[in-house]
């Protein structure tokens, strides 16, 4: 089964805790601290596998967790680092933060391997805290916590040329005639439920990659039907071919069809209309000229060629006009920058999770005490030993530099008032 999107949970490895121990040897009753550092947690890494062309595997396995780092040991032994978790994805996969929809990484072009979540830093063992005044520290630093995130994977087809149009206008038939692709073809709507790729070979070693984008309908840009699922694949293409049923076998106007498709493209992403377009007036083998002078190809040319959009009369069944169309598309591609469309990174998980401006709350409780809470406050208390002079000084510096002292004073705190932070409760003094 073809799948072009999936939602998964990823979690890096927690850093190993630092160790508390003291050197114990014969005739050395009071050996110094020798607790080793904890190991680093494993990273979450995404890597392109060119053998993959679908996200089906992610429909069955949705949770990916890297290995935690090991705790430090005695005799200054460093804990083993956690193993990285490498997640293989097809080329063209865009990784987004599920909550905000912002792009974390686009696995295209030169981006074949990306670290998405870094593992937690290993905690320092007590051997690192020995000083002239504190020769036997009985505390160590906990390992840094793991980071976790729900991400959405979207596979956007990478092709030079995209075939767009309403269902049943002959896109799959055209692709099968001009390339090595063998899409499913039948005379009913939505035969194509996922993009088909084909390589078009022209004389002189010329060629390009063409994608048959599933048929669009009105309202596709608003997500009606499978609108968004289809439209996302057009974003990679550099030239668009509008395939229309010029014979009006289903009673629709070819000119109206193109206007409606362009309206959906513009509503989804206005930049798409800036890309070169060509019109393939298909099914001319089924057209019957009644002599009225209302020729559909002439109507298309009159409407769109003044806009710089060339119209070709073709038949995907008989091959009529196909070569002219393909060579014109090839020439158009030479005018468009060869650099593939790659989506800019908008979201940096590690920076977001380590942000020193991470929010905290300072509020007055019903009993008159001042309560301070927030993830960063809890983490600070987790790795700070307030019983040591060094740890207490760090604690005071944290309160000042994070703006907590200023906030307390804004709320009218006075000397002797009670302050609560997680498990800690103390009286405030300047």
Steps between C-alpha positions, in 0.01 A plus 500: 500500500629846409505744793618860473448623857533367853508626859763351732643553848878542536706515820874539546691311769537636854852582614649262755529630861836588646622259770582563866780283636831529686832332449535200731839330516699322763682749722305790342207543739393841370543484122369785290187502279520276194143495365498498119287697255184362344479414131327715240152396388443387142392744228195465275632514142304496174678362193398472135470148359469518121351152498186629671215676321221496759438571870298181548730363773416796723133405497590187701780626729432843648738520798877545462719530811882523507708325765579673831858560613633281781576629848860579585691247709763469771866566437421788265331267249300685237152363429440357153335736251150408384467371143358742244173403331512543121159524331500431124266706280449543123663793324260794493366445852425821689510475881272745681420577862150356536376774733608805301531354150845663465771328294777332701683343206452433130674176404575612144794624296817482709309436822543123530561475875361730770519488880149593610526450879829491690545260788532629854843601630655261752515625859832571668626265770601623844868496401430826312380687810801459730649834609745613764208570735277209389727198478231233533194609297212257552299606199517458124317656209198316357502429128314743277143397428402355163308706246179384340283623218208401283595558136310471175670349197385613155636345183505753216583349162817634336440548127587757234154505346157449656187396309195671650135493412160368594445125543471287186656749256776259391800589720590138572461403135729786398764404758493134391550600134793737551692320777586166657224538759217247507219666697162334551264629232121465486205708388379616841583779739792474741665198343820677611508537878871575531760667276667293231850592384648438157823593322447665161792430261545728198752483214851624570511380859237752604234414752317581822291346778123533470239440771136415448331692785164348601197686366402818678146613572344829600563569867825298500692791655257491792569132556184373331542140389873425491584857402791574731643152452514560123602865501810445716664308214474795260724715720818326382437529127661768282260492201127420499313336213125555509338194346143575390230300328482714186230276353277574803405133526361569847327825404745740671658809346882462455553875556294488819691191620836678480368808679363286780825302537704822511263640762564193718877531449494868596289435809741229615826680419501819291863438393386205289346733242841661440631175353495444122182330374410314184157377387458153351161500324451125522251251350508667160453152349149507651414851378236533229507827308139587423603792280363760741840664536506445876832317508615437861872538424443840339295607803785391732761683291292818492460493880845391618770563239483881560599409858810315372351153545548296183225256393568165328239284332580140605364150527653281771338200330629551143815700581389805297692817593690333787855564371438871449364526854795318658770701319329825595486389865870410485583847369291656778693302760823658376363841597420392857763476771622141528525519876224280647229655713611450862295627791677733743545387859259684731518306826807401703397244766820517706505880511128507585538248784820655637376859469628695801192721471279198559190625682450467874225628725528701823174544690358564845341198672188519718713472818708802394807302386663567161503195270746458210446222245605393150706227327825695510463566874440129562806401291721750684397358838561148368870552438585755771625398845382784725692359796833598344627857484559472127150363438337771714687774315382353168143496633515871591651587162222310322228693689658830406592436134170335412307805623324313783627745767368795298164329459476428875571864579237612249249288691599676825707235677654607830775357717381198694228405247480133399609384152418155356676334204397142433607306815697798639361756746704788649471851643593793278786730603696746285 
